[in-house]
Amino acid sequence: MNLTQQDRKWAEQTVEKIRAKMHTVAERCGDKVPYTTKDGVFDDRSGSEDISWWTNGFWGGMMWQMYCLTKDDMYRMKAESLEKKLDAVLTNAAGLDHDNGFKWLPTAVASYRVTKNESSYNRAIIAANNLAGRFNLAGSFIRAWNDWGGVDHRGWAIIDCMMNLPLLYWASEVTGDPRFKQIATAHADTAQRCFVRDDGSVNHIVEFDPFSGEMIRTYGGQGFKVGSSWTRGQSWGLYGFVLSYIHTKDEKYLNTSRRIAHYFISNTPESGLIPVDFRQPAECAWEDSTAAAIAACGLIELSKHVEGRDSDVYLNAALKLLKALDEKRCNWDDGADNLLEKCTAEYHSDEHEFAIIYGDYYFMEALLKLTGQELFIW
Ligand code: GLY
């Protein structure tokens, strides 16, 4: 990576700040499965009502990253404990969905990559089989969500799912069975055709007729409205397509990721701080730091896979996002459990701008990518 000496120094110093803070936070966190904080203290999603929550793998991913960085067994044991807690989800059909990748890539697959543990392999293969089983042949898409809130989701697909495909790529790699990868690329092709707009922005939700496969409509989803540009959705698409390129070497996925990246870069405000939706009303100042951290990870990967000037453009765009987070949106006080501030789950919600665990995960991953110390999770 073409980091200047100054940027390398900044990245190394930031990793040191993460290392110092995480030691205190992880010790204090005990056996929790955190999602957000209340007054700076992590909540705990490990109860039977909450254990299926889609973000429950990220703390495990942070613990694996920290274990690989420090070789401190405290982190490995915490990651392994969290992975076992997720077994309650593997045996509950209603808790399994398109987000199996988010739950078991940073936990079971990470564990298998590091330890070659057979139980972790077993969990991840069960999760991959279930994810593959969500594929709808008619529309060639992986179904998002189970039915909740009285809504029929049989024909719904979401851009976020691009980040779950690596569970299928991994399953094909380790089993030698091409079915998983075939399903992943079929879904990625549909996403490329139906989610990515001409200007490089992406839809959050696309609904298909689950019987004929015909595309019916799009929804604004967690963004401002239909046709708007939910920033975390842009980030999932940007990072997700470059990951499909990494696993398949098919240039069309690289080019799709680049188109989304160009749109993201040209809409990034001078401050480097990212709004919840690039098309939210001008008077709305809500931010989403998670979108910035995820986009930075995707941009760093892009910078590794293209040559020359473009590589620098992606790397510099990632640095701008990460430095803005470090300087203005990181809580470096080790009395608070979270790293990032001002994360937003969705535009139309009562709560905005709080701590969210996947923001912390991707911020950590991005910094470790820069210093070459990342455990590759996806
Ligand atoms: N995958 C759901 C979200 O990004 O909020």
Short mmCIF file of C-alpha atoms and ligand atoms in Angstrom, two decimals:
data_model
loop_
_atom_site.label_atom_id
_atom_site.label_comp_id
_atom_site.label_asym_id
_atom_site.label_seq_id
_atom_site.Cartn_x
_atom_site.Cartn_y
_atom_site.Cartn_z
CA MET A 1 0.00 0.00 0.00
CA ASN A 2 1.23 3.45 -0.96
CA LEU A 3 0.94 5.15 2.42
CA THR A 4 3.12 8.22 2.95
CA GLN A 5 5.42 8.05 5.98
CA GLN A 6 3.17 10.54 7.77
CA ASP A 7 0.00 8.55 7.08
CA ARG A 8 1.69 5.31 8.13
CA LYS A 9 2.71 6.95 11.41
CA TRP A 10 -0.83 8.21 11.98
CA ALA A 11 -2.26 4.72 11.27
CA GLU A 12 0.22 3.06 13.64
CA GLN A 13 -0.53 5.56 16.39
CA THR A 14 -4.27 5.06 15.94
CA VAL A 15 -3.89 1.27 16.17
CA GLU A 16 -1.96 1.83 19.40
CA LYS A 17 -4.83 3.95 20.75
CA ILE A 18 -7.27 1.17 19.82
CA ARG A 19 -5.03 -1.45 21.44
CA ALA A 20 -4.80 0.53 24.69
CA LYS A 21 -8.52 1.28 24.91
CA MET A 22 -9.68 -2.22 23.92
CA HIS A 23 -7.72 -3.89 26.71
CA THR A 24 -9.61 -1.92 29.37
CA VAL A 25 -12.97 -2.18 27.57
CA ALA A 26 -12.73 -5.94 26.91
CA GLU A 27 -11.80 -6.68 30.53
CA ARG A 28 -14.67 -4.55 31.77
CA CYS A 29 -17.18 -5.98 29.26
CA GLY A 30 -17.09 -9.47 30.80
CA ASP A 31 -19.22 -11.89 28.81
CA LYS A 32 -21.57 -9.40 27.17
CA VAL A 33 -22.70 -9.40 23.53
CA PRO A 34 -22.85 -5.65 22.95
CA TYR A 35 -24.79 -3.63 20.39
CA THR A 36 -24.81 -0.09 21.78
CA THR A 37 -24.05 1.82 24.98
CA LYS A 38 -26.09 3.53 27.66
CA ASP A 39 -24.13 6.29 29.43
CA GLY A 40 -20.95 4.86 27.94
CA VAL A 41 -21.61 1.29 29.14
CA PHE A 42 -22.23 -1.58 26.72
CA ASP A 43 -25.65 -3.21 26.70
CA ASP A 44 -25.91 -7.00 26.43
CA ARG A 45 -27.80 -8.83 23.67
CA SER A 46 -27.07 -12.33 24.94
CA GLY A 47 -30.57 -12.96 26.39
CA SER A 48 -32.90 -15.35 24.57
CA GLU A 49 -35.00 -12.46 23.18
CA ASP A 50 -32.00 -10.69 21.66
CA ILE A 51 -29.45 -13.34 20.76
CA SER A 52 -30.61 -13.52 17.09
CA TRP A 53 -29.93 -9.80 16.54
CA TRP A 54 -27.99 -9.39 13.29
CA THR A 55 -25.06 -7.50 14.83
CA ASN A 56 -24.17 -10.11 17.43
CA GLY A 57 -21.10 -11.39 15.59
CA PHE A 58 -19.22 -8.08 15.52
CA TRP A 59 -17.91 -8.09 19.10
CA GLY A 60 -16.55 -11.58 18.35
CA GLY A 61 -14.86 -10.14 15.24
CA MET A 62 -13.29 -7.38 17.32
CA MET A 63 -12.01 -9.97 19.79
CA TRP A 64 -10.44 -12.04 16.96
CA GLN A 65 -8.81 -8.94 15.47
CA MET A 66 -7.42 -8.04 18.89
CA TYR A 67 -6.24 -11.60 19.49
CA CYS A 68 -4.37 -11.63 16.17
CA LEU A 69 -2.86 -8.23 16.97
CA THR A 70 -1.76 -8.98 20.53
CA LYS A 71 -1.80 -12.81 20.97
CA ASP A 72 -3.49 -12.13 24.32
CA ASP A 73 -5.66 -15.18 25.14
CA MET A 74 -8.23 -13.03 26.90
CA TYR A 75 -9.49 -11.92 23.48
CA ARG A 76 -9.56 -15.45 22.01
CA MET A 77 -11.56 -16.76 24.96
CA LYS A 78 -14.09 -13.95 24.69
CA ALA A 79 -14.49 -14.59 20.95
CA GLU A 80 -14.97 -18.32 21.54
CA SER A 81 -17.49 -17.72 24.32
CA LEU A 82 -19.56 -15.42 22.08
CA GLU A 83 -19.47 -17.96 19.23
CA LYS A 84 -20.95 -20.62 21.54
CA LYS A 85 -23.73 -18.25 22.62
CA LEU A 86 -24.77 -17.96 18.98
CA ASP A 87 -25.53 -21.72 18.93
CA ALA A 88 -28.97 -20.80 20.28
CA VAL A 89 -29.53 -19.01 16.94
CA LEU A 90 -28.33 -21.91 14.79
CA THR A 91 -31.13 -24.06 16.22
CA ASN A 92 -33.88 -21.45 15.78
CA ALA A 93 -35.23 -21.17 12.21
CA ALA A 94 -36.74 -17.75 12.95
CA GLY A 95 -33.34 -16.40 14.03
CA LEU A 96 -31.59 -17.39 10.80
CA ASP A 97 -31.75 -15.14 7.76
CA HIS A 98 -29.67 -13.40 5.05
CA ASP A 99 -27.47 -12.02 7.86
CA ASN A 100 -25.93 -15.41 8.65
CA GLY A 101 -22.71 -14.02 7.18
CA PHE A 102 -22.63 -11.07 9.58
CA LYS A 103 -23.12 -13.49 12.48
CA TRP A 104 -20.78 -16.33 11.59
CA LEU A 105 -18.02 -14.80 9.43
CA PRO A 106 -16.58 -12.71 12.30
CA THR A 107 -17.08 -15.62 14.75
CA ALA A 108 -17.02 -19.21 13.46
CA VAL A 109 -15.20 -18.56 10.17
CA ALA A 110 -12.69 -16.27 11.90
CA SER A 111 -12.12 -18.94 14.54
CA TYR A 112 -11.66 -21.60 11.87
CA ARG A 113 -9.20 -19.41 9.97
CA VAL A 114 -7.13 -18.90 13.13
CA THR A 115 -7.45 -22.23 14.97
CA LYS A 116 -8.79 -24.78 12.40
CA ASN A 117 -11.31 -25.68 15.09
CA GLU A 118 -13.79 -28.37 13.88
CA SER A 119 -16.76 -27.06 15.89
CA SER A 120 -16.35 -23.64 14.29
CA TYR A 121 -16.17 -25.23 10.83
CA ASN A 122 -19.37 -27.15 11.58
CA ARG A 123 -21.24 -24.01 12.72
CA ALA A 124 -20.15 -22.01 9.69
CA ILE A 125 -21.16 -24.75 7.25
CA ILE A 126 -24.62 -25.02 8.83
CA ALA A 127 -24.97 -21.22 8.53
CA ALA A 128 -23.80 -21.29 4.89
CA ASN A 129 -26.26 -24.06 3.98
CA ASN A 130 -29.09 -22.09 5.53
CA LEU A 131 -28.03 -18.92 3.68
CA ALA A 132 -27.84 -20.82 0.38
CA GLY A 133 -31.33 -22.18 1.05
CA ARG A 134 -32.73 -18.65 0.94
CA PHE A 135 -31.95 -18.36 -2.78
CA ASN A 136 -35.00 -17.75 -4.95
CA LEU A 137 -34.52 -19.37 -8.37
CA ALA A 138 -37.24 -17.27 -10.06
CA GLY A 139 -35.66 -13.88 -9.35
CA SER A 140 -32.11 -15.14 -8.76
CA PHE A 141 -31.77 -13.41 -5.40
CA ILE A 142 -31.19 -14.30 -1.76
CA ARG A 143 -34.26 -13.43 0.23
CA ALA A 144 -33.80 -10.79 2.94
CA TRP A 145 -35.42 -11.16 6.36
CA ASN A 146 -38.14 -13.50 7.57
CA ASP A 147 -41.69 -12.15 7.78
CA TRP A 148 -42.08 -9.65 10.60
CA GLY A 149 -44.21 -6.59 11.32
CA GLY A 150 -47.07 -8.13 9.30
CA VAL A 151 -45.08 -7.63 6.07
CA ASP A 152 -44.68 -10.35 3.45
CA HIS A 153 -40.94 -10.34 2.71
CA ARG A 154 -40.87 -13.32 0.34
CA GLY A 155 -39.73 -11.18 -2.61
CA TRP A 156 -37.45 -8.75 -0.75
CA ALA A 157 -33.73 -8.44 -1.31
CA ILE A 158 -31.42 -5.82 0.19
CA ILE A 159 -28.03 -4.35 -0.76
CA ASP A 160 -26.63 -5.27 2.70
CA CYS A 161 -26.70 -8.92 1.63
CA MET A 162 -23.62 -8.33 -0.56
CA MET A 163 -21.64 -8.50 2.70
CA ASN A 164 -23.07 -11.93 3.53
CA LEU A 165 -21.94 -13.53 0.26
CA PRO A 166 -18.39 -14.18 1.55
CA LEU A 167 -19.86 -16.91 3.80
CA LEU A 168 -20.88 -18.71 0.60
CA TYR A 169 -17.50 -18.08 -1.11
CA TRP A 170 -15.78 -19.48 2.00
CA ALA A 171 -18.03 -22.56 2.04
CA SER A 172 -17.18 -23.36 -1.59
CA GLU A 173 -13.49 -22.85 -0.88
CA VAL A 174 -13.37 -25.23 2.07
CA THR A 175 -15.77 -27.90 0.81
CA GLY A 176 -14.85 -27.83 -2.90
CA ASP A 177 -18.60 -27.75 -3.65
CA PRO A 178 -19.29 -25.00 -6.25
CA ARG A 179 -22.99 -24.58 -5.35
CA PHE A 180 -22.35 -21.96 -2.67
CA LYS A 181 -20.26 -19.77 -4.96
CA GLN A 182 -22.75 -20.20 -7.81
CA ILE A 183 -25.52 -18.88 -5.57
CA ALA A 184 -23.34 -15.98 -4.39
CA THR A 185 -22.48 -14.87 -7.93
CA ALA A 186 -26.08 -15.29 -9.11
CA HIS A 187 -27.19 -12.97 -6.30
CA ALA A 188 -24.35 -10.51 -7.00
CA ASP A 189 -25.37 -10.39 -10.70
CA THR A 190 -28.95 -9.57 -9.71
CA ALA A 191 -27.75 -6.92 -7.26
CA GLN A 192 -25.57 -5.37 -9.95
CA ARG A 193 -28.50 -5.22 -12.35
CA CYS A 194 -31.31 -4.19 -10.00
CA PHE A 195 -29.72 -2.23 -7.13
CA VAL A 196 -26.98 -0.11 -8.68
CA ARG A 197 -28.29 2.98 -10.43
CA ASP A 198 -26.69 4.69 -13.44
CA ASP A 199 -25.09 7.36 -11.23
CA GLY A 200 -23.40 4.77 -8.99
CA SER A 201 -25.83 5.19 -6.08
CA VAL A 202 -27.70 2.11 -4.85
CA ASN A 203 -31.20 1.15 -3.75
CA HIS A 204 -31.55 -0.29 -0.27
CA ILE A 205 -34.50 -2.66 -0.95
CA VAL A 206 -35.72 -4.23 -4.18
CA GLU A 207 -38.92 -6.28 -4.23
CA PHE A 208 -39.35 -9.09 -6.74
CA ASP A 209 -42.39 -11.23 -7.46
CA PRO A 210 -41.23 -14.36 -5.61
CA PHE A 211 -43.05 -16.62 -8.12
CA SER A 212 -42.19 -15.02 -11.49
CA GLY A 213 -38.99 -13.23 -10.41
CA GLU A 214 -40.15 -9.98 -12.01
CA MET A 215 -38.76 -6.82 -10.35
CA ILE A 216 -41.71 -4.98 -8.84
CA ARG A 217 -40.47 -1.90 -6.98
CA THR A 218 -37.77 -0.37 -4.80
CA TYR A 219 -38.06 0.99 -1.25
CA GLY A 220 -36.07 3.65 0.60
CA GLY A 221 -35.63 1.22 3.50
CA GLN A 222 -33.35 2.61 6.19
CA GLY A 223 -32.66 5.72 4.14
CA PHE A 224 -34.70 8.91 3.67
CA LYS A 225 -37.10 7.79 0.93
CA VAL A 226 -37.56 5.89 -2.32
CA GLY A 227 -34.82 6.95 -4.75
CA SER A 228 -32.65 8.42 -1.99
CA SER A 229 -29.19 7.24 -1.07
CA TRP A 230 -28.85 5.63 2.37
CA THR A 231 -25.15 5.96 3.04
CA ARG A 232 -24.60 2.66 4.84
CA GLY A 233 -26.28 0.95 1.88
CA GLN A 234 -23.75 2.68 -0.40
CA SER A 235 -20.99 1.36 1.87
CA TRP A 236 -22.33 -2.20 1.91
CA GLY A 237 -22.46 -2.11 -1.89
CA LEU A 238 -19.01 -0.55 -2.28
CA TYR A 239 -17.34 -3.05 0.06
CA GLY A 240 -19.55 -6.00 -0.91
CA PHE A 241 -18.81 -5.81 -4.64
CA VAL A 242 -15.05 -5.54 -4.16
CA LEU A 243 -15.27 -8.60 -1.89
CA SER A 244 -17.08 -10.49 -4.66
CA TYR A 245 -14.23 -9.47 -6.95
CA ILE A 246 -11.64 -10.71 -4.45
CA HIS A 247 -13.37 -14.10 -4.26
CA THR A 248 -14.12 -14.54 -7.99
CA LYS A 249 -11.62 -12.31 -9.84
CA ASP A 250 -14.51 -11.26 -12.08
CA GLU A 251 -13.74 -7.67 -13.19
CA LYS A 252 -17.40 -6.71 -13.47
CA TYR A 253 -17.66 -6.76 -9.67
CA LEU A 254 -14.53 -4.63 -9.32
CA ASN A 255 -15.97 -2.11 -11.76
CA THR A 256 -19.30 -2.02 -9.94
CA SER A 257 -17.54 -1.35 -6.66
CA ARG A 258 -15.58 1.43 -8.36
CA ARG A 259 -18.75 3.07 -9.69
CA ILE A 260 -20.25 3.10 -6.18
CA ALA A 261 -16.94 4.40 -4.78
CA HIS A 262 -16.87 7.30 -7.25
CA TYR A 263 -20.40 8.25 -6.27
CA PHE A 264 -19.51 7.97 -2.56
CA ILE A 265 -16.33 10.05 -2.92
CA SER A 266 -18.02 12.79 -4.92
CA ASN A 267 -20.77 13.06 -2.27
CA THR A 268 -18.43 13.02 0.74
CA PRO A 269 -18.65 16.43 2.48
CA GLU A 270 -15.48 18.49 2.97
CA SER A 271 -15.57 17.56 6.69
CA GLY A 272 -15.25 13.84 5.84
CA LEU A 273 -18.26 13.19 8.12
CA ILE A 274 -20.99 11.14 6.49
CA PRO A 275 -24.73 11.89 6.72
CA VAL A 276 -27.33 9.13 7.16
CA ASP A 277 -28.49 9.63 3.57
CA PHE A 278 -26.66 11.55 0.85
CA ARG A 279 -30.08 12.84 -0.27
CA GLN A 280 -31.55 13.74 3.13
CA PRO A 281 -33.10 17.23 3.44
CA ALA A 282 -30.48 20.01 3.65
CA GLU A 283 -31.69 21.07 7.11
CA CYS A 284 -31.08 17.58 8.52
CA ALA A 285 -27.62 17.11 10.06
CA TRP A 286 -27.88 13.49 11.24
CA GLU A 287 -24.71 11.52 10.66
CA ASP A 288 -23.80 7.86 10.42
CA SER A 289 -20.19 7.13 11.36
CA THR A 290 -20.69 3.43 10.53
CA ALA A 291 -21.15 4.30 6.85
CA ALA A 292 -17.80 6.12 6.89
CA ALA A 293 -15.95 3.21 8.54
CA ILE A 294 -17.43 0.55 6.22
CA ALA A 295 -16.79 2.65 3.10
CA ALA A 296 -13.18 3.16 4.25
CA CYS A 297 -12.68 -0.63 4.41
CA GLY A 298 -14.04 -1.02 0.88
CA LEU A 299 -11.94 1.88 -0.45
CA ILE A 300 -8.75 0.41 1.05
CA GLU A 301 -9.51 -2.93 -0.63
CA LEU A 302 -10.16 -1.14 -3.93
CA SER A 303 -6.85 0.68 -3.62
CA LYS A 304 -5.10 -2.72 -3.39
CA HIS A 305 -6.77 -4.06 -6.53
CA VAL A 306 -6.33 -1.20 -8.99
CA GLU A 307 -3.15 0.36 -10.27
CA GLY A 308 -1.58 3.80 -10.46
CA ARG A 309 -3.34 7.06 -9.73
CA ASP A 310 -6.74 5.43 -9.06
CA SER A 311 -5.24 3.39 -6.27
CA ASP A 312 -4.14 6.62 -4.55
CA VAL A 313 -7.55 8.21 -5.07
CA TYR A 314 -9.25 5.35 -3.17
CA LEU A 315 -6.63 5.25 -0.44
CA ASN A 316 -6.77 9.01 0.11
CA ALA A 317 -10.57 8.92 0.22
CA ALA A 318 -10.37 6.20 2.90
CA LEU A 319 -7.80 8.21 4.88
CA LYS A 320 -10.01 11.30 4.78
CA LEU A 321 -12.94 9.33 6.26
CA LEU A 322 -10.84 7.61 8.92
CA LYS A 323 -8.98 10.74 10.01
CA ALA A 324 -12.27 12.61 10.36
CA LEU A 325 -13.56 9.77 12.58
CA ASP A 326 -10.36 9.69 14.63
CA GLU A 327 -10.30 13.44 15.19
CA LYS A 328 -14.00 14.22 15.56
CA ARG A 329 -16.07 11.10 16.14
CA CYS A 330 -13.93 8.72 18.22
CA ASN A 331 -14.34 8.51 21.95
CA TRP A 332 -10.77 7.80 23.12
CA ASP A 333 -11.72 7.98 26.80
CA ASP A 334 -11.31 4.44 28.11
CA GLY A 335 -14.06 5.13 30.63
CA ALA A 336 -16.55 4.75 27.75
CA ASP A 337 -17.00 1.32 26.11
CA ASN A 338 -17.54 2.51 22.53
CA LEU A 339 -15.03 3.79 19.98
CA LEU A 340 -17.29 5.64 17.52
CA GLU A 341 -19.90 8.29 18.23
CA LYS A 342 -22.79 9.43 16.01
CA CYS A 343 -23.76 6.14 14.41
CA THR A 344 -27.31 5.85 13.08
CA ALA A 345 -29.19 2.62 12.37
CA GLU A 346 -31.91 4.17 10.21
CA TYR A 347 -33.18 7.56 9.11
CA HIS A 348 -36.84 7.07 10.15
CA SER A 349 -36.33 6.09 13.75
CA ASP A 350 -36.75 7.80 17.10
CA GLU A 351 -33.03 7.48 17.86
CA HIS A 352 -30.08 8.84 15.90
CA GLU A 353 -26.37 9.32 16.48
CA PHE A 354 -25.40 6.80 19.13
CA ALA A 355 -22.76 4.09 19.53
CA ILE A 356 -23.17 0.97 17.34
CA ILE A 357 -20.88 -2.02 17.58
CA TYR A 358 -20.35 -2.57 13.85
CA GLY A 359 -19.11 1.01 13.54
CA ASP A 360 -16.37 0.12 16.04
CA TYR A 361 -15.68 -3.18 14.28
CA TYR A 362 -15.17 -1.63 10.81
CA PHE A 363 -13.17 1.30 12.18
CA MET A 364 -10.80 -1.21 13.80
CA GLU A 365 -10.69 -3.37 10.64
CA ALA A 366 -9.88 -0.34 8.46
CA LEU A 367 -6.98 0.72 10.68
CA LEU A 368 -5.60 -2.82 10.77
CA LYS A 369 -5.82 -2.99 6.98
CA LEU A 370 -3.69 0.16 6.80
CA THR A 371 -1.00 -1.26 9.08
CA GLY A 372 -1.12 -4.72 7.44
CA GLN A 373 -2.24 -6.40 10.70
CA GLU A 374 -5.81 -7.37 9.77
CA LEU A 375 -7.27 -10.85 10.13
CA PHE A 376 -9.20 -11.17 6.84
CA ILE A 377 -12.76 -11.91 7.96
CA TRP A 378 -14.77 -11.60 4.74
N1 GLY B 1 -27.91 -4.76 7.69
C1 GLY B 1 -28.71 -3.80 8.31
C2 GLY B 1 -28.07 -2.48 8.50
O1 GLY B 1 -27.09 -2.14 7.89
O2 GLY B 1 -28.61 -1.73 9.28
#
